[in-house]
GROMACS .gro file of C-alpha atoms in nm:
model
   93
    1MET     CA    1   1.840   0.082   5.431
    2THR     CA    2   1.869  -0.179   5.158
    3ALA     CA    3   1.751  -0.149   4.802
    4TYR     CA    4   1.471  -0.394   4.873
    5GLU     CA    5   1.336  -0.181   5.156
    6PHE     CA    6   1.364   0.134   4.945
    7PHE     CA    7   1.169  -0.013   4.655
    8LYS     CA    8   0.921  -0.177   4.892
    9ASP     CA    9   0.842   0.160   5.045
   10PHE     CA   10   0.845   0.367   4.725
   11ALA     CA   11   0.716   0.119   4.464
   12GLY     CA   12   0.370   0.280   4.449
   13PRO     CA   13   0.489   0.638   4.395
   14ILE     CA   14   0.755   0.529   4.145
   15ALA     CA   15   0.497   0.331   3.945
   16THR     CA   16   0.256   0.626   3.951
   17VAL     CA   17   0.518   0.872   3.827
   18THR     CA   18   0.636   0.628   3.559
   19ALA     CA   19   0.281   0.565   3.437
   20ALA     CA   20   0.214   0.939   3.424
   21GLY     CA   21   0.534   0.994   3.223
   22VAL     CA   22   0.438   0.722   2.977
   23ALA     CA   23   0.088   0.870   2.944
   24VAL     CA   24   0.235   1.214   2.869
   25PHE     CA   25   0.469   1.065   2.608
   26VAL     CA   26   0.190   0.874   2.433
   27THR     CA   27  -0.038   1.178   2.441
   28LEU     CA   28   0.230   1.398   2.284
   29LYS     CA   29   0.299   1.141   2.011
   30LEU     CA   30  -0.070   1.102   1.925
   31GLY     CA   31  -0.125   1.478   1.934
   32ARG     CA   32   0.159   1.539   1.691
   33ARG     CA   33   0.027   1.274   1.454
   34GLN     CA   34  -0.322   1.422   1.466
   35ALA     CA   35  -0.184   1.769   1.400
   36ALA     CA   36   0.011   1.640   1.100
   37ALA     CA   37  -0.299   1.463   0.965
   38ALA     CA   38  -0.507   1.779   1.011
   39GLU     CA   39  -0.244   1.980   0.825
   40ARG     CA   40  -0.247   1.734   0.535
   41GLN     CA   41  -0.628   1.745   0.524
   42SER     CA   42  -0.617   2.123   0.522
   43GLU     CA   43  -0.373   2.124   0.231
   44THR     CA   44  -0.587   1.873   0.041
   45ALA     CA   45  -0.900   2.084   0.096
   46ARG     CA   46  -0.716   2.398  -0.017
   47ASN     CA   47  -0.595   2.223  -0.335
   48LYS     CA   48  -0.945   2.094  -0.408
   49LEU     CA   49  -1.088   2.442  -0.362
   50MET     CA   50  -0.834   2.587  -0.603
   51ALA     CA   51  -0.912   2.314  -0.858
   52ASP     CA   52  -1.287   2.377  -0.824
   53ILE     CA   53  -1.241   2.751  -0.870
   54PHE     CA   54  -1.024   2.686  -1.176
   55ASP     CA   55  -1.287   2.453  -1.324
   56ARG     CA   56  -1.558   2.717  -1.280
   57ARG     CA   57  -1.346   2.989  -1.436
   58PHE     CA   58  -1.241   2.764  -1.722
   59SER     CA   59  -1.600   2.663  -1.799
   60ALA     CA   60  -1.697   3.032  -1.809
   61TYR     CA   61  -1.402   3.098  -2.040
   62GLU     CA   62  -1.503   2.810  -2.270
   63ALA     CA   63  -1.863   2.935  -2.283
   64ALA     CA   64  -1.746   3.286  -2.371
   65MET     CA   65  -1.515   3.155  -2.642
   66LYS     CA   66  -1.785   2.932  -2.788
   67THR     CA   67  -2.034   3.219  -2.791
   68SER     CA   68  -1.789   3.455  -2.956
   69GLU     CA   69  -1.687   3.191  -3.212
   70VAL     CA   70  -2.047   3.134  -3.311
   71ALA     CA   71  -2.114   3.506  -3.326
   72LEU     CA   72  -1.802   3.591  -3.526
   73PHE     CA   73  -1.712   3.300  -3.750
   74GLU     CA   74  -2.022   3.099  -3.833
   75ASP     CA   75  -2.323   3.190  -4.037
   76SER     CA   76  -2.483   3.351  -3.740
   77ASP     CA   77  -2.757   3.570  -3.887
   78GLN     CA   78  -3.025   3.322  -3.790
   79ARG     CA   79  -2.864   3.238  -3.458
   80LEU     CA   80  -2.820   3.597  -3.348
   81SER     CA   81  -3.181   3.676  -3.420
   82ASN     CA   82  -3.295   3.364  -3.235
   83PRO     CA   83  -3.381   3.447  -2.870
   84ASP     CA   84  -3.316   3.086  -2.762
   85PHE     CA   85  -2.954   3.125  -2.870
   86HIS     CA   86  -2.916   3.434  -2.655
   87LYS     CA   87  -3.077   3.264  -2.356
   88SER     CA   88  -2.849   2.961  -2.381
   89ALA     CA   89  -2.541   3.179  -2.433
   90TYR     CA   90  -2.619   3.397  -2.131
   91ALA     CA   91  -2.703   3.092  -1.922
   92ALA     CA   92  -2.366   2.941  -2.010
   93LEU     CA   93  -2.189   3.262  -1.914
   0.00000   0.00000   0.00000
């Protein structure tokens, strides 16, 4: 049996197995890239969530500090008796 006869008889199965192997390789490569992209997106979303939570906490801290500054250090007799001041201060907190 010569090489020509061998490849003539088995060309179809060899091509099928080779194509399947290439398809598996490409699928694995693309899957790994998609997994890496999903991991980066997850990290980005986690960082954004932490930044948003920090911004909310910091705005509440600023509102509390501003309210206490007005109440403690400014001429606040009129402001403390004003119900609009209390409403805006509680709304900020």
